[in-house]
């Protein structure tokens, strides 16, 4: 993506004639979410729109968890939907997540092989472990190199966290503060599972896309043209 992000953050790369961020705001608003906060890093001064903007000053040496905690006061105040900035999804996907129970819940793609086959010559090269118990709670996530037949879905980058869920995260960091800078969201979820925390899930079988590469952008353009959004 370097050629597309030399002059802008990735969330401002356009797909379907709109920046990725605009698609996300449209989906969140469509699901009834009016208060939106965007945490920026690389070229964050370019982020403007109907949202509160904050900056992770250590963006170049930290990971997603550090950016998430820039919004700690919001997470303490009420349940929040957390969205990666390089994905596109419709409002009904957000509504599906909002319906999920529990202190932390995520949305996962049940038809992930269809999308991964479009994105990768070898879907197994990128797919990560994702397993559920009979009640739909996540039991494993984020490991590479697992048998494809054991994978029950793929985490989409949409997460709901309540204030109690934030307390789980802060309890983990109180014991291991070095994790604050290192963990991405999937690694965070895996750590919480290892501590016995319950992470709920909701399945999604509709359109969405992730834009990590120029090929992903081509796939996203196709999905935005062809699917019912």
PDB file of C-alpha atoms in Angstrom:
ATOM      1  CA  UNK A   1       0.000   0.000   0.000  1.00  0.00           C
ATOM      2  CA  UNK A   2       3.002   2.324   0.107  1.00  0.00           C
ATOM      3  CA  UNK A   3       2.221   3.832  -3.280  1.00  0.00           C
ATOM      4  CA  UNK A   4      -1.309   4.660  -2.105  1.00  0.00           C
ATOM      5  CA  UNK A   5      -0.363   6.007   1.317  1.00  0.00           C
ATOM      6  CA  UNK A   6       2.634   8.208   0.585  1.00  0.00           C
ATOM      7  CA  UNK A   7       0.449  11.298   0.927  1.00  0.00           C
ATOM      8  CA  UNK A   8      -2.417  10.110   3.136  1.00  0.00           C
ATOM      9  CA  UNK A   9      -3.293   7.725   5.965  1.00  0.00           C
ATOM     10  CA  UNK A  10      -4.682   4.399   4.787  1.00  0.00           C
ATOM     11  CA  UNK A  11      -8.206   5.238   5.950  1.00  0.00           C
ATOM     12  CA  UNK A  12      -8.314   8.021   3.332  1.00  0.00           C
ATOM     13  CA  UNK A  13      -7.533   5.686   0.431  1.00  0.00           C
ATOM     14  CA  UNK A  14     -10.591   5.697  -1.820  1.00  0.00           C
ATOM     15  CA  UNK A  15     -12.691   2.665  -2.725  1.00  0.00           C
ATOM     16  CA  UNK A  16     -15.876   3.096  -4.701  1.00  0.00           C
ATOM     17  CA  UNK A  17     -15.187   6.832  -5.023  1.00  0.00           C
ATOM     18  CA  UNK A  18     -15.178   7.386  -1.248  1.00  0.00           C
ATOM     19  CA  UNK A  19     -12.453   7.137   1.388  1.00  0.00           C
ATOM     20  CA  UNK A  20     -12.556   4.027   3.544  1.00  0.00           C
ATOM     21  CA  UNK A  21     -13.228   6.252   6.546  1.00  0.00           C
ATOM     22  CA  UNK A  22     -16.315   7.725   4.874  1.00  0.00           C
ATOM     23  CA  UNK A  23     -17.734   4.225   4.362  1.00  0.00           C
ATOM     24  CA  UNK A  24     -17.157   3.460   8.042  1.00  0.00           C
ATOM     25  CA  UNK A  25     -18.822   6.644   9.264  1.00  0.00           C
ATOM     26  CA  UNK A  26     -21.781   6.011   6.969  1.00  0.00           C
ATOM     27  CA  UNK A  27     -22.186   2.485   8.365  1.00  0.00           C
ATOM     28  CA  UNK A  28     -21.886   3.581  11.992  1.00  0.00           C
ATOM     29  CA  UNK A  29     -24.390   6.391  11.505  1.00  0.00           C
ATOM     30  CA  UNK A  30     -26.716   4.027   9.665  1.00  0.00           C
ATOM     31  CA  UNK A  31     -26.676   1.751  12.708  1.00  0.00           C
ATOM     32  CA  UNK A  32     -27.637   4.642  14.982  1.00  0.00           C
ATOM     33  CA  UNK A  33     -24.196   5.563  16.315  1.00  0.00           C
ATOM     34  CA  UNK A  34     -23.829   9.338  16.321  1.00  0.00           C
ATOM     35  CA  UNK A  35     -20.782   9.925  18.530  1.00  0.00           C
ATOM     36  CA  UNK A  36     -17.643   8.860  16.663  1.00  0.00           C
ATOM     37  CA  UNK A  37     -13.998   9.243  17.671  1.00  0.00           C
ATOM     38  CA  UNK A  38     -11.125   8.623  15.269  1.00  0.00           C
ATOM     39  CA  UNK A  39      -7.621   7.996  16.622  1.00  0.00           C
ATOM     40  CA  UNK A  40      -4.994   9.045  14.107  1.00  0.00           C
ATOM     41  CA  UNK A  41      -1.307   8.408  13.738  1.00  0.00           C
ATOM     42  CA  UNK A  42       0.566   8.683  10.436  1.00  0.00           C
ATOM     43  CA  UNK A  43      -0.507  11.952   8.752  1.00  0.00           C
ATOM     44  CA  UNK A  44      -3.286  12.207  11.308  1.00  0.00           C
ATOM     45  CA  UNK A  45      -3.632  15.946  10.722  1.00  0.00           C
ATOM     46  CA  UNK A  46      -5.395  15.095   7.449  1.00  0.00           C
ATOM     47  CA  UNK A  47      -8.362  13.547   9.259  1.00  0.00           C
ATOM     48  CA  UNK A  48     -11.347  15.880   9.140  1.00  0.00           C
ATOM     49  CA  UNK A  49     -15.033  15.116   9.321  1.00  0.00           C
ATOM     50  CA  UNK A  50     -18.074  14.653  11.565  1.00  0.00           C
ATOM     51  CA  UNK A  51     -16.113  13.067  14.382  1.00  0.00           C
ATOM     52  CA  UNK A  52     -13.834  13.794  17.310  1.00  0.00           C
ATOM     53  CA  UNK A  53     -10.185  13.459  16.309  1.00  0.00           C
ATOM     54  CA  UNK A  54      -7.408  12.344  18.619  1.00  0.00           C
ATOM     55  CA  UNK A  55      -3.780  11.501  18.011  1.00  0.00           C
ATOM     56  CA  UNK A  56      -1.553   8.665  19.173  1.00  0.00           C
ATOM     57  CA  UNK A  57       1.789  10.481  19.474  1.00  0.00           C
ATOM     58  CA  UNK A  58       3.623   7.154  19.636  1.00  0.00           C
ATOM     59  CA  UNK A  59       1.943   5.700  16.545  1.00  0.00           C
ATOM     60  CA  UNK A  60       5.267   4.793  14.925  1.00  0.00           C
ATOM     61  CA  UNK A  61       6.429   2.647  17.831  1.00  0.00           C
ATOM     62  CA  UNK A  62       3.214   1.214  19.267  1.00  0.00           C
ATOM     63  CA  UNK A  63       0.393  -1.005  18.053  1.00  0.00           C
ATOM     64  CA  UNK A  64      -3.405  -0.962  18.007  1.00  0.00           C
ATOM     65  CA  UNK A  65      -3.933  -1.325  21.741  1.00  0.00           C
ATOM     66  CA  UNK A  66      -2.049   1.893  22.432  1.00  0.00           C
ATOM     67  CA  UNK A  67      -4.272   3.726  19.956  1.00  0.00           C
ATOM     68  CA  UNK A  68      -7.381   2.186  21.501  1.00  0.00           C
ATOM     69  CA  UNK A  69      -6.378   3.490  24.917  1.00  0.00           C
ATOM     70  CA  UNK A  70      -6.162   7.038  23.576  1.00  0.00           C
ATOM     71  CA  UNK A  71      -9.967   6.767  23.775  1.00  0.00           C
ATOM     72  CA  UNK A  72      -9.966   5.375  27.321  1.00  0.00           C
ATOM     73  CA  UNK A  73     -12.432   7.978  28.611  1.00  0.00           C
ATOM     74  CA  UNK A  74     -14.984   7.001  25.954  1.00  0.00           C
ATOM     75  CA  UNK A  75     -14.521   3.320  26.744  1.00  0.00           C
ATOM     76  CA  UNK A  76     -15.036   4.023  30.445  1.00  0.00           C
ATOM     77  CA  UNK A  77     -18.257   5.930  29.832  1.00  0.00           C
ATOM     78  CA  UNK A  78     -20.361   3.553  27.712  1.00  0.00           C
ATOM     79  CA  UNK A  79     -20.223   0.500  25.429  1.00  0.00           C
ATOM     80  CA  UNK A  80     -18.259   1.338  22.274  1.00  0.00           C
ATOM     81  CA  UNK A  81     -17.914  -0.200  18.827  1.00  0.00           C
ATOM     82  CA  UNK A  82     -14.261  -0.412  17.792  1.00  0.00           C
ATOM     83  CA  UNK A  83     -13.526  -0.490  14.060  1.00  0.00           C
ATOM     84  CA  UNK A  84     -10.301  -0.982  12.191  1.00  0.00           C
ATOM     85  CA  UNK A  85      -9.732   1.903   9.783  1.00  0.00           C
ATOM     86  CA  UNK A  86      -8.969  -0.226   6.709  1.00  0.00           C
ATOM     87  CA  UNK A  87     -12.241  -2.144   6.417  1.00  0.00           C
ATOM     88  CA  UNK A  88     -15.577  -1.457   4.738  1.00  0.00           C
ATOM     89  CA  UNK A  89     -18.887  -2.869   5.956  1.00  0.00           C
ATOM     90  CA  UNK A  90     -22.585  -1.966   5.829  1.00  0.00           C
ATOM     91  CA  UNK A  91     -24.714  -0.563   8.646  1.00  0.00           C
ATOM     92  CA  UNK A  92     -26.443  -3.895   9.145  1.00  0.00           C
ATOM     93  CA  UNK A  93     -23.105  -5.461  10.115  1.00  0.00           C
ATOM     94  CA  UNK A  94     -22.749  -2.887  12.885  1.00  0.00           C
ATOM     95  CA  UNK A  95     -26.331  -3.548  13.980  1.00  0.00           C
ATOM     96  CA  UNK A  96     -25.521  -7.249  14.167  1.00  0.00           C
ATOM     97  CA  UNK A  97     -22.584  -6.519  16.476  1.00  0.00           C
ATOM     98  CA  UNK A  98     -24.612  -4.172  18.669  1.00  0.00           C
ATOM     99  CA  UNK A  99     -26.977  -7.070  19.322  1.00  0.00           C
ATOM    100  CA  UNK A 100     -24.180  -9.220  20.765  1.00  0.00           C
ATOM    101  CA  UNK A 101     -24.125  -9.974  24.506  1.00  0.00           C
ATOM    102  CA  UNK A 102     -21.191  -9.820  26.865  1.00  0.00           C
ATOM    103  CA  UNK A 103     -18.519  -7.363  27.929  1.00  0.00           C
ATOM    104  CA  UNK A 104     -16.448  -7.913  24.790  1.00  0.00           C
ATOM    105  CA  UNK A 105     -17.929  -9.192  21.539  1.00  0.00           C
ATOM    106  CA  UNK A 106     -16.727  -9.402  17.956  1.00  0.00           C
ATOM    107  CA  UNK A 107     -18.138  -9.904  14.481  1.00  0.00           C
ATOM    108  CA  UNK A 108     -16.751 -12.713  12.353  1.00  0.00           C
ATOM    109  CA  UNK A 109     -17.116 -13.713   8.712  1.00  0.00           C
ATOM    110  CA  UNK A 110     -18.623 -17.170   8.314  1.00  0.00           C
ATOM    111  CA  UNK A 111     -17.983 -17.098   4.546  1.00  0.00           C
ATOM    112  CA  UNK A 112     -14.381 -16.018   4.919  1.00  0.00           C
ATOM    113  CA  UNK A 113     -12.993 -18.500   2.380  1.00  0.00           C
ATOM    114  CA  UNK A 114     -14.902 -16.779  -0.424  1.00  0.00           C
ATOM    115  CA  UNK A 115     -13.285 -13.423   0.376  1.00  0.00           C
ATOM    116  CA  UNK A 116      -9.826 -14.826   1.153  1.00  0.00           C
ATOM    117  CA  UNK A 117      -9.819 -16.716  -2.158  1.00  0.00           C
ATOM    118  CA  UNK A 118     -10.337 -13.399  -3.936  1.00  0.00           C
ATOM    119  CA  UNK A 119      -7.622 -11.698  -1.891  1.00  0.00           C
ATOM    120  CA  UNK A 120      -4.910 -14.365  -1.881  1.00  0.00           C
ATOM    121  CA  UNK A 121      -3.554 -17.021  -4.216  1.00  0.00           C
ATOM    122  CA  UNK A 122      -3.158 -19.155  -1.099  1.00  0.00           C
ATOM    123  CA  UNK A 123      -5.854 -18.305   1.495  1.00  0.00           C
ATOM    124  CA  UNK A 124      -4.008 -20.341   4.124  1.00  0.00           C
ATOM    125  CA  UNK A 125      -1.081 -17.917   3.968  1.00  0.00           C
ATOM    126  CA  UNK A 126      -3.099 -15.209   5.736  1.00  0.00           C
ATOM    127  CA  UNK A 127      -5.909 -17.022   7.548  1.00  0.00           C
ATOM    128  CA  UNK A 128      -5.730 -17.191  11.336  1.00  0.00           C
ATOM    129  CA  UNK A 129      -7.224 -19.570  13.846  1.00  0.00           C
ATOM    130  CA  UNK A 130     -10.772 -18.847  14.925  1.00  0.00           C
ATOM    131  CA  UNK A 131     -12.779 -21.293  17.003  1.00  0.00           C
ATOM    132  CA  UNK A 132     -16.019 -21.117  18.967  1.00  0.00           C
ATOM    133  CA  UNK A 133     -17.743 -23.126  21.649  1.00  0.00           C
ATOM    134  CA  UNK A 134     -21.329 -24.350  21.364  1.00  0.00           C
ATOM    135  CA  UNK A 135     -22.599 -21.063  22.797  1.00  0.00           C
ATOM    136  CA  UNK A 136     -20.835 -18.920  20.212  1.00  0.00           C
ATOM    137  CA  UNK A 137     -18.102 -17.735  22.549  1.00  0.00           C
ATOM    138  CA  UNK A 138     -14.621 -17.429  21.080  1.00  0.00           C
ATOM    139  CA  UNK A 139     -12.200 -20.123  22.250  1.00  0.00           C
ATOM    140  CA  UNK A 140      -9.224 -19.398  20.005  1.00  0.00           C
ATOM    141  CA  UNK A 141      -8.047 -16.612  17.713  1.00  0.00           C
ATOM    142  CA  UNK A 142      -5.040 -15.259  15.888  1.00  0.00           C
ATOM    143  CA  UNK A 143      -2.712 -18.206  15.313  1.00  0.00           C
ATOM    144  CA  UNK A 144      -1.139 -18.676  11.889  1.00  0.00           C
ATOM    145  CA  UNK A 145      -0.484 -21.967  10.172  1.00  0.00           C
ATOM    146  CA  UNK A 146      -3.489 -23.888  11.458  1.00  0.00           C
ATOM    147  CA  UNK A 147      -5.448 -26.395   9.317  1.00  0.00           C
ATOM    148  CA  UNK A 148      -8.082 -24.619   7.251  1.00  0.00           C
ATOM    149  CA  UNK A 149     -10.731 -27.132   8.241  1.00  0.00           C
ATOM    150  CA  UNK A 150     -10.346 -26.090  11.888  1.00  0.00           C
ATOM    151  CA  UNK A 151     -11.119 -22.425  11.167  1.00  0.00           C
ATOM    152  CA  UNK A 152     -14.731 -21.481  11.904  1.00  0.00           C
ATOM    153  CA  UNK A 153     -14.549 -17.908  10.636  1.00  0.00           C
ATOM    154  CA  UNK A 154     -12.335 -14.841  10.508  1.00  0.00           C
ATOM    155  CA  UNK A 155     -12.433 -11.838  12.806  1.00  0.00           C
ATOM    156  CA  UNK A 156     -13.412  -8.804  10.735  1.00  0.00           C
ATOM    157  CA  UNK A 157     -11.942  -5.954  12.758  1.00  0.00           C
ATOM    158  CA  UNK A 158     -15.241  -4.946  14.389  1.00  0.00           C
ATOM    159  CA  UNK A 159     -15.446  -5.229  18.146  1.00  0.00           C
ATOM    160  CA  UNK A 160     -17.754  -4.088  20.934  1.00  0.00           C
ATOM    161  CA  UNK A 161     -16.309  -3.289  24.367  1.00  0.00           C
ATOM    162  CA  UNK A 162     -18.222  -2.283  27.502  1.00  0.00           C
ATOM    163  CA  UNK A 163     -16.697  -0.407  30.449  1.00  0.00           C
ATOM    164  CA  UNK A 164     -16.372  -3.767  32.233  1.00  0.00           C
ATOM    165  CA  UNK A 165     -14.511  -5.111  29.196  1.00  0.00           C
ATOM    166  CA  UNK A 166     -12.110  -2.190  29.465  1.00  0.00           C
ATOM    167  CA  UNK A 167     -11.497  -3.176  33.089  1.00  0.00           C
ATOM    168  CA  UNK A 168     -10.367  -6.606  31.866  1.00  0.00           C
ATOM    169  CA  UNK A 169      -7.879  -4.928  29.556  1.00  0.00           C
ATOM    170  CA  UNK A 170      -6.586  -2.595  32.248  1.00  0.00           C
ATOM    171  CA  UNK A 171      -6.202  -5.479  34.702  1.00  0.00           C
ATOM    172  CA  UNK A 172      -4.071  -7.299  32.131  1.00  0.00           C
ATOM    173  CA  UNK A 173      -1.919  -4.215  31.576  1.00  0.00           C
ATOM    174  CA  UNK A 174      -1.529  -3.624  35.309  1.00  0.00           C
ATOM    175  CA  UNK A 175       0.214  -6.992  35.478  1.00  0.00           C
ATOM    176  CA  UNK A 176       2.099  -6.689  32.196  1.00  0.00           C
ATOM    177  CA  UNK A 177       2.432  -2.987  31.294  1.00  0.00           C
ATOM    178  CA  UNK A 178       4.888  -3.744  28.491  1.00  0.00           C
ATOM    179  CA  UNK A 179       1.995  -5.210  26.485  1.00  0.00           C
ATOM    180  CA  UNK A 180       0.431  -1.779  26.008  1.00  0.00           C
ATOM    181  CA  UNK A 181       2.837  -0.876  23.216  1.00  0.00           C
ATOM    182  CA  UNK A 182       3.095  -4.341  21.652  1.00  0.00           C
ATOM    183  CA  UNK A 183      -0.368  -5.793  21.251  1.00  0.00           C
ATOM    184  CA  UNK A 184      -2.622  -5.553  18.248  1.00  0.00           C
ATOM    185  CA  UNK A 185      -6.306  -6.289  18.751  1.00  0.00           C
ATOM    186  CA  UNK A 186      -6.165  -9.973  17.856  1.00  0.00           C
ATOM    187  CA  UNK A 187      -3.245 -10.556  20.221  1.00  0.00           C
ATOM    188  CA  UNK A 188      -5.132  -8.685  22.933  1.00  0.00           C
ATOM    189  CA  UNK A 189      -8.170 -10.908  22.468  1.00  0.00           C
ATOM    190  CA  UNK A 190      -5.978 -14.012  22.607  1.00  0.00           C
ATOM    191  CA  UNK A 191      -4.405 -12.803  25.868  1.00  0.00           C
ATOM    192  CA  UNK A 192      -7.814 -12.183  27.409  1.00  0.00           C
ATOM    193  CA  UNK A 193      -8.979 -15.649  26.382  1.00  0.00           C
ATOM    194  CA  UNK A 194      -5.872 -17.126  28.007  1.00  0.00           C
ATOM    195  CA  UNK A 195      -6.913 -15.412  31.236  1.00  0.00           C
ATOM    196  CA  UNK A 196     -10.329 -17.054  31.099  1.00  0.00           C
ATOM    197  CA  UNK A 197     -12.279 -14.021  29.920  1.00  0.00           C
ATOM    198  CA  UNK A 198     -15.405 -14.693  27.871  1.00  0.00           C
ATOM    199  CA  UNK A 199     -15.518 -13.108  24.415  1.00  0.00           C
ATOM    200  CA  UNK A 200     -18.855 -13.314  22.636  1.00  0.00           C
ATOM    201  CA  UNK A 201     -19.354 -13.292  18.897  1.00  0.00           C
ATOM    202  CA  UNK A 202     -21.894 -12.701  16.184  1.00  0.00           C
ATOM    203  CA  UNK A 203     -21.660 -14.294  12.718  1.00  0.00           C
ATOM    204  CA  UNK A 204     -21.775 -12.209   9.553  1.00  0.00           C
ATOM    205  CA  UNK A 205     -22.466 -13.618   6.098  1.00  0.00           C
ATOM    206  CA  UNK A 206     -22.882 -10.382   4.170  1.00  0.00           C
ATOM    207  CA  UNK A 207     -20.484  -8.159   2.214  1.00  0.00           C
ATOM    208  CA  UNK A 208     -17.435  -6.505   3.692  1.00  0.00           C
ATOM    209  CA  UNK A 209     -13.791  -6.087   2.742  1.00  0.00           C
ATOM    210  CA  UNK A 210     -10.361  -5.306   4.154  1.00  0.00           C
ATOM    211  CA  UNK A 211      -7.806  -3.209   2.299  1.00  0.00           C
ATOM    212  CA  UNK A 212      -4.234  -4.199   3.094  1.00  0.00           C
ATOM    213  CA  UNK A 213      -2.803  -4.353  -0.444  1.00  0.00           C
ATOM    214  CA  UNK A 214      -3.454  -2.940  -3.920  1.00  0.00           C
ATOM    215  CA  UNK A 215      -5.056  -6.292  -4.778  1.00  0.00           C
ATOM    216  CA  UNK A 216      -7.362  -5.900  -1.776  1.00  0.00           C
ATOM    217  CA  UNK A 217      -8.360  -2.504  -3.119  1.00  0.00           C
ATOM    218  CA  UNK A 218      -9.293  -4.086  -6.456  1.00  0.00           C
ATOM    219  CA  UNK A 219     -11.367  -6.699  -4.624  1.00  0.00           C
ATOM    220  CA  UNK A 220     -13.026  -4.001  -2.505  1.00  0.00           C
ATOM    221  CA  UNK A 221     -13.982  -2.040  -5.616  1.00  0.00           C
ATOM    222  CA  UNK A 222     -15.546  -5.188  -7.068  1.00  0.00           C
ATOM    223  CA  UNK A 223     -17.488  -5.948  -3.881  1.00  0.00           C
ATOM    224  CA  UNK A 224     -18.768  -2.388  -3.637  1.00  0.00           C
ATOM    225  CA  UNK A 225     -19.998  -2.583  -7.239  1.00  0.00           C
ATOM    226  CA  UNK A 226     -21.556  -6.023  -7.155  1.00  0.00           C
ATOM    227  CA  UNK A 227     -22.931  -6.619  -3.662  1.00  0.00           C
ATOM    228  CA  UNK A 228     -26.086  -5.225  -2.087  1.00  0.00           C
ATOM    229  CA  UNK A 229     -24.704  -2.643   0.282  1.00  0.00           C
TER     230      UNK A 229
END
